[in-house]
Coordinates of C-alpha atoms and ligand atoms in Angstrom, one line a residue:
X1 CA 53.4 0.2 -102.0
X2 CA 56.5 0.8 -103.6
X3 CA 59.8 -1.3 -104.5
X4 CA 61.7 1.4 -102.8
X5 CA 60.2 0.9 -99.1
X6 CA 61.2 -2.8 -98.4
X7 CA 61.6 -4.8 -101.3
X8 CA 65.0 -6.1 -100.8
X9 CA 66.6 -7.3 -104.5
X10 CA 70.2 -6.3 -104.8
X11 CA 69.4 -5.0 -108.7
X12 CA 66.2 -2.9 -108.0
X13 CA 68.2 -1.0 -105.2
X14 CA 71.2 -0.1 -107.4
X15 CA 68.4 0.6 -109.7
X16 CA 66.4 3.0 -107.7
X17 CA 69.7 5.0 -106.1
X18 CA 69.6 6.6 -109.8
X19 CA 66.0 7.8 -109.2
X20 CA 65.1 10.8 -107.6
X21 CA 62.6 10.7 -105.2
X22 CA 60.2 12.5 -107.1
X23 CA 60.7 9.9 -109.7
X24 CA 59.2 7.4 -107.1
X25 CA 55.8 6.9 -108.5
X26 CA 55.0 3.4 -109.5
X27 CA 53.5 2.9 -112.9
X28 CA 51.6 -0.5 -113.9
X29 CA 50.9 -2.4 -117.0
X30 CA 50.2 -5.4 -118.7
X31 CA 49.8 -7.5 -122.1
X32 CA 48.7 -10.4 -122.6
X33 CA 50.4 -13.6 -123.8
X34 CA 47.7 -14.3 -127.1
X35 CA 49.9 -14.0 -130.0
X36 CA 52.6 -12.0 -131.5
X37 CA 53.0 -8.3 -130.8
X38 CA 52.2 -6.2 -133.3
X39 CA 53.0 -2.4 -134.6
X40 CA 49.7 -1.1 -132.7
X41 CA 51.1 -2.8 -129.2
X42 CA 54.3 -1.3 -129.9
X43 CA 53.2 2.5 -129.9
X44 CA 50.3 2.3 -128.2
X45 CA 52.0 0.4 -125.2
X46 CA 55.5 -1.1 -125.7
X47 CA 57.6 1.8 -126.6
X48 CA 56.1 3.9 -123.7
X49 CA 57.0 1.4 -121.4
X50 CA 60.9 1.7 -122.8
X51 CA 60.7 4.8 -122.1
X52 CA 59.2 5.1 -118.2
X53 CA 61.1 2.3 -116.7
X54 CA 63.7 5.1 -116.7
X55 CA 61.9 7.0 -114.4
X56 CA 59.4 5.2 -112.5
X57 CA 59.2 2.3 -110.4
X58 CA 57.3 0.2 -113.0
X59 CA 55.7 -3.6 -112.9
X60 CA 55.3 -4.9 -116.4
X61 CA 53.3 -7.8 -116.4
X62 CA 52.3 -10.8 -118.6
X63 CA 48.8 -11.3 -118.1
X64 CA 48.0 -14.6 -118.7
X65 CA 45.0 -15.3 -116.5
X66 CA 43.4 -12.5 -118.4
X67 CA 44.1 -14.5 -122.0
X68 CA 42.5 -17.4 -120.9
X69 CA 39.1 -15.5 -120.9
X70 CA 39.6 -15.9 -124.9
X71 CA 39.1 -19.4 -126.8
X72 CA 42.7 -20.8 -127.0
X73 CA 44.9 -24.2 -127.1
X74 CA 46.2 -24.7 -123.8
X75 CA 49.5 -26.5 -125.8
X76 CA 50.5 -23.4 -127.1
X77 CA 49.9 -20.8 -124.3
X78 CA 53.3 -21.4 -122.2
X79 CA 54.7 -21.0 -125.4
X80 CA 53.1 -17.4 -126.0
X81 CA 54.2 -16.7 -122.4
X82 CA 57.8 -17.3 -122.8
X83 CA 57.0 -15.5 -126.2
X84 CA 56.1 -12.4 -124.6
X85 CA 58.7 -12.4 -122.1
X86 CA 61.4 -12.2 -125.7
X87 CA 59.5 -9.8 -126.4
X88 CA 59.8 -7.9 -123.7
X89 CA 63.4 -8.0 -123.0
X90 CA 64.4 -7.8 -126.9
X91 CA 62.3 -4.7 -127.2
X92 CA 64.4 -3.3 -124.4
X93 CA 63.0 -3.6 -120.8
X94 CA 65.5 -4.4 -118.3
X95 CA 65.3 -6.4 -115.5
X96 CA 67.5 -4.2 -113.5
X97 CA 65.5 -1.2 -114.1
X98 CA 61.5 -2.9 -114.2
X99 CA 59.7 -5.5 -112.5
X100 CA 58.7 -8.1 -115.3
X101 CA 56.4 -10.6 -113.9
X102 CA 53.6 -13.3 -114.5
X103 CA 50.4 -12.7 -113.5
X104 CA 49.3 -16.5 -112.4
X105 CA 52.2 -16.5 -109.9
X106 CA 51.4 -14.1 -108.1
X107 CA 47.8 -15.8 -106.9
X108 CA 46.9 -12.2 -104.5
X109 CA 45.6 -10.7 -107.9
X110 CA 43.0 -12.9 -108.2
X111 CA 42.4 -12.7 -104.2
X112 CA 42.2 -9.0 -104.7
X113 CA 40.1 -9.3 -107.7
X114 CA 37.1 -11.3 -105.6
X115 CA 37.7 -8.2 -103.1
X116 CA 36.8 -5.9 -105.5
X117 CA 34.0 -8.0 -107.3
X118 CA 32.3 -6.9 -103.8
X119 CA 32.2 -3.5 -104.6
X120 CA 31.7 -3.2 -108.5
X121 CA 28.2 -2.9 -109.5
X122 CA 27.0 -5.5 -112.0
X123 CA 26.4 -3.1 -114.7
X124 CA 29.6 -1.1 -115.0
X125 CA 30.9 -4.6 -115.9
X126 CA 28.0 -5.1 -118.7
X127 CA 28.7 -1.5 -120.2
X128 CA 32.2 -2.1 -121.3
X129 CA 32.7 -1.8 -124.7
X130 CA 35.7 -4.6 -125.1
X131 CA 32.8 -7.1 -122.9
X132 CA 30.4 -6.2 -126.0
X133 CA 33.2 -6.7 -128.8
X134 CA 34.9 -10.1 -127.3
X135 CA 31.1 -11.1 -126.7
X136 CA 30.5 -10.8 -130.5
X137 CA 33.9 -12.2 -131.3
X138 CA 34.0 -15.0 -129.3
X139 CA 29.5 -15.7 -128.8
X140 CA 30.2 -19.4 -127.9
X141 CA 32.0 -18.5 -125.6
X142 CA 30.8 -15.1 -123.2
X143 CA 32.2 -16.3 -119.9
X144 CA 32.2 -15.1 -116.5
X145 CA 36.1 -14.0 -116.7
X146 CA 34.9 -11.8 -120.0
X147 CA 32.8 -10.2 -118.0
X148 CA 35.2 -10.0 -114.8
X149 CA 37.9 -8.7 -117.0
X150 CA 38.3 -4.8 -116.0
X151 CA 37.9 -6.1 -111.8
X152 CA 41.2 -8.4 -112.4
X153 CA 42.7 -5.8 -114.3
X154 CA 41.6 -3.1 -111.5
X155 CA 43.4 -5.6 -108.6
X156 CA 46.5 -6.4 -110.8
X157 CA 46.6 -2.3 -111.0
X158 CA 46.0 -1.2 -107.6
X159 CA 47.8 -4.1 -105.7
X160 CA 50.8 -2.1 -106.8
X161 CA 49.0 1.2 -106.0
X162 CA 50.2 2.3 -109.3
X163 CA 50.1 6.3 -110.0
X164 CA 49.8 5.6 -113.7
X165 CA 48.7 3.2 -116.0
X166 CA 50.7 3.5 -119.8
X167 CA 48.0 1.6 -122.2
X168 CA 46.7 2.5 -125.3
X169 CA 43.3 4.1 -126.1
X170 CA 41.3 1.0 -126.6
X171 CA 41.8 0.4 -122.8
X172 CA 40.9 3.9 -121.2
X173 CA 37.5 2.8 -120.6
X174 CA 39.2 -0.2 -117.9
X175 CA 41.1 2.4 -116.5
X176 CA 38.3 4.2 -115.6
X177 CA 36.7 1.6 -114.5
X178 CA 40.0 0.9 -112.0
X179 CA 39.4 4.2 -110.6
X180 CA 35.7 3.7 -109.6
X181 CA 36.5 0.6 -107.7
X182 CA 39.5 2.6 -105.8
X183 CA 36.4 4.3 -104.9
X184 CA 33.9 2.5 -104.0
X185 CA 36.7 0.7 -102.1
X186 CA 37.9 3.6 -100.2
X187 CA 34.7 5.0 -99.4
X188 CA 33.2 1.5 -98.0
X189 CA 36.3 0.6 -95.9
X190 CA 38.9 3.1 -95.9
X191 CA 41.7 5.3 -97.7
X192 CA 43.4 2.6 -99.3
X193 CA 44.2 3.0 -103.0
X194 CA 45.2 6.1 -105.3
X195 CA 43.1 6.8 -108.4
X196 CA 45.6 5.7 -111.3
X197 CA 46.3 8.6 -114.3
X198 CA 45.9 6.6 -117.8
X199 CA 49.3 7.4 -120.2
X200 CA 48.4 7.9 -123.6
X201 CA 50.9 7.7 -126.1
X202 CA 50.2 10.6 -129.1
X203 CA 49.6 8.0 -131.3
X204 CA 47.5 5.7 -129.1
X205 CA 45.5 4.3 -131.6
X206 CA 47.0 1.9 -135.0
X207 CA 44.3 0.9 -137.0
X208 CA 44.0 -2.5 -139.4
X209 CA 45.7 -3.1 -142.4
X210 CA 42.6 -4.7 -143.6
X211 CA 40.4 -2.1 -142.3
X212 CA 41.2 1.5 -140.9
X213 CA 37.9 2.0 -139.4
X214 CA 39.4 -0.7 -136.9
X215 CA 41.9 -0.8 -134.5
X216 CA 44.8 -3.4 -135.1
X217 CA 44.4 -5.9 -133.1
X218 CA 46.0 -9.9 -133.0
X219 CA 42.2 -11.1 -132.4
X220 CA 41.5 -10.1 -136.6
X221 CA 44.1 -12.4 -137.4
X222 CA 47.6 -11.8 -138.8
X223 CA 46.7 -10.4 -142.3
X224 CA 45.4 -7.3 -140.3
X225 CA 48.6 -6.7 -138.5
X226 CA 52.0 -6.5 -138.7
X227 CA 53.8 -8.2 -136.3
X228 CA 57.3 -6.8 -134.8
X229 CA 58.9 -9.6 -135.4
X230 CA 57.9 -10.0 -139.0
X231 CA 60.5 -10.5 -141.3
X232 CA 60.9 -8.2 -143.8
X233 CA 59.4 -10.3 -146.8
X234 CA 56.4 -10.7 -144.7
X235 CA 56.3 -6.6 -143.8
X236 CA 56.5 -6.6 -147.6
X237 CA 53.7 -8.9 -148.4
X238 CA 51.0 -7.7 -145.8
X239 CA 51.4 -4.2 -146.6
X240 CA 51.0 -5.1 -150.8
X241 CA 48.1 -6.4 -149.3
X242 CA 46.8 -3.2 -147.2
X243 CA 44.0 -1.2 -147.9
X244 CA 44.5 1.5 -150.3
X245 CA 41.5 2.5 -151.8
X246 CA 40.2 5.9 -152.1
X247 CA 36.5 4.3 -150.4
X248 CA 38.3 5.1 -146.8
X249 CA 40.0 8.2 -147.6
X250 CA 40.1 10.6 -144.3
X251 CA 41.0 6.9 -142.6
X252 CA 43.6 5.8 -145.3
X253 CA 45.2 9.7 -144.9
X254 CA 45.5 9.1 -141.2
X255 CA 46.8 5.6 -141.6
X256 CA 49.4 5.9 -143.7
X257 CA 50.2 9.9 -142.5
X258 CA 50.9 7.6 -138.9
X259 CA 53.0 4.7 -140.4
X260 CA 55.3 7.5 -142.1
X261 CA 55.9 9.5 -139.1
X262 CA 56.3 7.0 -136.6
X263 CA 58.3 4.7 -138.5
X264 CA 59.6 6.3 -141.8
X265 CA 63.3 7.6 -142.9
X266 CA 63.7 11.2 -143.2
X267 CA 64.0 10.5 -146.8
X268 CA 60.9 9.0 -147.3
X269 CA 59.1 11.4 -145.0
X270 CA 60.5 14.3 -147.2
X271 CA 59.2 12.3 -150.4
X272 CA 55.8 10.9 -149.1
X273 CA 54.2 13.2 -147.2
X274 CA 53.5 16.2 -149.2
X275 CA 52.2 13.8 -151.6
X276 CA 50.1 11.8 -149.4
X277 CA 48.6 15.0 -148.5
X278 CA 47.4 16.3 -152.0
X279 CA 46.4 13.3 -152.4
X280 CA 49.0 12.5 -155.4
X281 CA 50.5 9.5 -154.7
X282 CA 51.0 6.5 -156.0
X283 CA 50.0 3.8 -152.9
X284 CA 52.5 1.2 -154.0
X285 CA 55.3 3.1 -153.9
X286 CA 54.5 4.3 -150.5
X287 CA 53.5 1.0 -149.2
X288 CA 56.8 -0.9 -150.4
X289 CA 58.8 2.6 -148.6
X290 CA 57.0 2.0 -145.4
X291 CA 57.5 -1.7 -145.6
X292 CA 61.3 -1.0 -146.0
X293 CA 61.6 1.4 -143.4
X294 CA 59.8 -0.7 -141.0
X295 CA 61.6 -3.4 -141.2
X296 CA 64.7 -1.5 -140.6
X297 CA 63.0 0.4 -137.6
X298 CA 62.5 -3.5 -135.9
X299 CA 66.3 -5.3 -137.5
X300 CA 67.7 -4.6 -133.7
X301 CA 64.7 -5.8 -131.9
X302 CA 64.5 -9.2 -134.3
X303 CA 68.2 -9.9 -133.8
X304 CA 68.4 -9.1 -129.9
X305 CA 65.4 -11.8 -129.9
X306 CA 67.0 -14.1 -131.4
X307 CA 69.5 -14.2 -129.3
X308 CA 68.2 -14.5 -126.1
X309 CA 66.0 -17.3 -127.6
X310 CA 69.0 -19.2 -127.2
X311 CA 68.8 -18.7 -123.7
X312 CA 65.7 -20.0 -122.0
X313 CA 66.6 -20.4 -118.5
X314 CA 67.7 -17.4 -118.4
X315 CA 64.5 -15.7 -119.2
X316 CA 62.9 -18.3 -116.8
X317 CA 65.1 -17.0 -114.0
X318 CA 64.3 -13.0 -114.7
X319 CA 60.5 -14.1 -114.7
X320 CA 60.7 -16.0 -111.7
X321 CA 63.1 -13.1 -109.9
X322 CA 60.3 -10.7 -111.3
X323 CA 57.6 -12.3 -110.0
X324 CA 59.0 -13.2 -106.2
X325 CA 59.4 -9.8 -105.7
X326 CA 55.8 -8.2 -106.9
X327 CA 54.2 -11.4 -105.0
X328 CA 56.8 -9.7 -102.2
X329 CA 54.4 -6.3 -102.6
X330 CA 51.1 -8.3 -103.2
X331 CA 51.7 -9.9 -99.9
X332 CA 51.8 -6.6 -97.9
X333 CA 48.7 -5.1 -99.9
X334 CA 46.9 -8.3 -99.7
X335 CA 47.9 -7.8 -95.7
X336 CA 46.4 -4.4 -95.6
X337 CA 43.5 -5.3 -97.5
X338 CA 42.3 -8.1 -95.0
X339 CA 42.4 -6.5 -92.4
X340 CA 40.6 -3.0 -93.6
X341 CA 37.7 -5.5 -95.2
X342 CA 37.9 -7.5 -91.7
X343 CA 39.4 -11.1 -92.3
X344 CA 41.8 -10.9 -89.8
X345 CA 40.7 -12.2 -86.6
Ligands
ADP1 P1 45.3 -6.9 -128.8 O1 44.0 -6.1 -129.0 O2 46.1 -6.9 -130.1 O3 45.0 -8.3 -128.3 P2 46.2 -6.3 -126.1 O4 44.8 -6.3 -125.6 O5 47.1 -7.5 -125.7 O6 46.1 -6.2 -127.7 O7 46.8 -5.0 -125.7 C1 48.1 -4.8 -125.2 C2 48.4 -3.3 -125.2 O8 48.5 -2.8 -126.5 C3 47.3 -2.5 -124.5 O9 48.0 -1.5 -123.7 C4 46.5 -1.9 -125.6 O10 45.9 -0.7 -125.3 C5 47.6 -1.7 -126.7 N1 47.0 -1.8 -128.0 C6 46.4 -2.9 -128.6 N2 46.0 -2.7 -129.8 C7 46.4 -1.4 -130.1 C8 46.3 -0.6 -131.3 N3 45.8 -1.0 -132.4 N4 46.8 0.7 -131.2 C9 47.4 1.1 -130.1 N5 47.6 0.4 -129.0 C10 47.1 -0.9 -129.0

């Protein structure tokens, strides 16, 4: 199920002459709209993405049915959509060379997902790890879509019949999970959907500012991260604030030893790192360096943003384009799908 066989937009077909054909695997992945990105989503997902839409078919999607599994304020959340979608496009995926869609319009994903709640056994579900965390995060409220999760992920995955799945470490354990239900599909019916490779990212993991034993995440609240559009006197202020004690000190080696090399100036790199790995080094120098040298790394990305803020219908119109033609794909898996499960009379 690829753009490339039918689907029939005049961009994706200019797009796809400049792609060999063994470039023509189809790579899947998602975020959801629940807050401002932050440096973690960035290298652990975002920047990857940049990167393969060059090469691959690829669907990047705003997953907004799966953010609705956390507590949140209905009022705000078609803001954080259209948030995302800035995000998105300012970091510098291209509608002429990706699919960027919404999840909710295309409504086969859930249909798929119901499929596949057929075959997944009830306690690969209640063995994920991010079921267990959310559970403790959120204990008022452990719904049935917390525990569903990993099958809607699995259906907005395969409905593409994605080769490979570019998501940071925290989610390996769902990707696994995706392949399984291929499985289980494939054996009960028939040959239907390829096992998805994960693509980890060398740094796949950022952890909190607050805590390094943690991964960074927007769910521990905006002192832990920092966001990529932060302005600078914010980048400034939460990293003063980071942990730099010597109580964490294999974890505050690695944390700052990743900030540096993923985001520092040569200069600073030359000066820092030596230091940081003798353990000689004076953390608020460091910190006020990497603050610096991160907000320089984002200035493009902030400004681009703000410019196509200005424009919201036009990011209406690439999300509704991007959505009309996955539902376009959806349609023929959801086709295939019927008819191998037998619902078609
Ligand atoms: P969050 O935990 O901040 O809510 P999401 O669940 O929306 O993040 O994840 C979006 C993408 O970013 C996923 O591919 C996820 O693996 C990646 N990601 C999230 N947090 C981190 C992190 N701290 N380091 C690396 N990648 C991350």
């Amino acid at each position: 199920m690829r753009y490339d066989r039918k689907f029939t937009s005049e961009n994706k077909n200019n797009n796809n002459d400049n792609k060999t054909m063994a470039q023509q695997q189809t790579v899947f992945s998602a975020v959801q709209p629940s807050g401002e990105l932050h440096i973690g989503n960035y290298l652990g997902a975002l920047k990857n993405f940049v990167e393969l839409q060059d090469k691959y078919n690829c669907f990047f999607f705003i997953a907004d049915y799966h953010s609705i599994t956390e507590n949140y304020d209905p009022k705000e959340k078609p803001r954080q959509i259209f948030d995302l979608a800035l995000d998105f496009l300012a970091i510098g995926l291209d509608p002429k060379k990706c699919t960027i869609a919404i999840q909710s319009q295309i409504p086969e994903h859930t249909e798929l997902a119901w499929i596949f709640n057929t075959v997944t056994p009830l306690t690969e579900l209640q063995r994920m790890t991010q079921f267990k965390d959310k559970s403790q995060q959120q204990d008022k409220n452990i719904n049935m879509g917390l525990l569903d999760y990993p099958v809607l992920q699995a259906a907005d995955i395969l409905m593409y019949k994605a080769d490979a799945v570019p998501v940071g470490q925290d989610q390996i354990q769902h990707i696994e999970l995706t392949r399984k239900i291929a499985r289980f599909f494939n054996n009960k019916f028939c040959n239907t959907f390829p096992e998805p490779k994960n693509i980890i990212t060398e740094t796949s993991k950022i952890m909190s500012l607050t805590n390094p034993t943690k991964k960074m995440s927007k769910s521990h609240g905006p002192k832990s991260y920092i966001g990529i559009n932060d302005k600078p006197e914010i980048i400034q202020k939460k990293m003063r604030k980071a942990v730099s004690t010597t109580e964490y000190n294999k974890d505050i080696y690695n944390f700052y030893a990743t900030l540096l090399k993923k985001f520092g100036s040569e200069k600073n790199k030359r000066c820092f790192n030596e230091k940081l790995k003798n353990q000689d080094i004076k953390f608020s120098e460091l910190k006020n360096a990497l603050a610096e040298d991160i907000a320089n790394y984002f200035k493009d990305f902030r400004e681009k943003r703000k410019e196509l803020k200005k424009n919201p219908e036009k990011i209406k119109r690439i999300l509704n384009e991007g959505s009309k033609g996955a539902r376009f794909v959806a349609q023929e898996t959801m086709k295939e799908v019927k008819e191998k499960v037998g619902l078609v009379l």
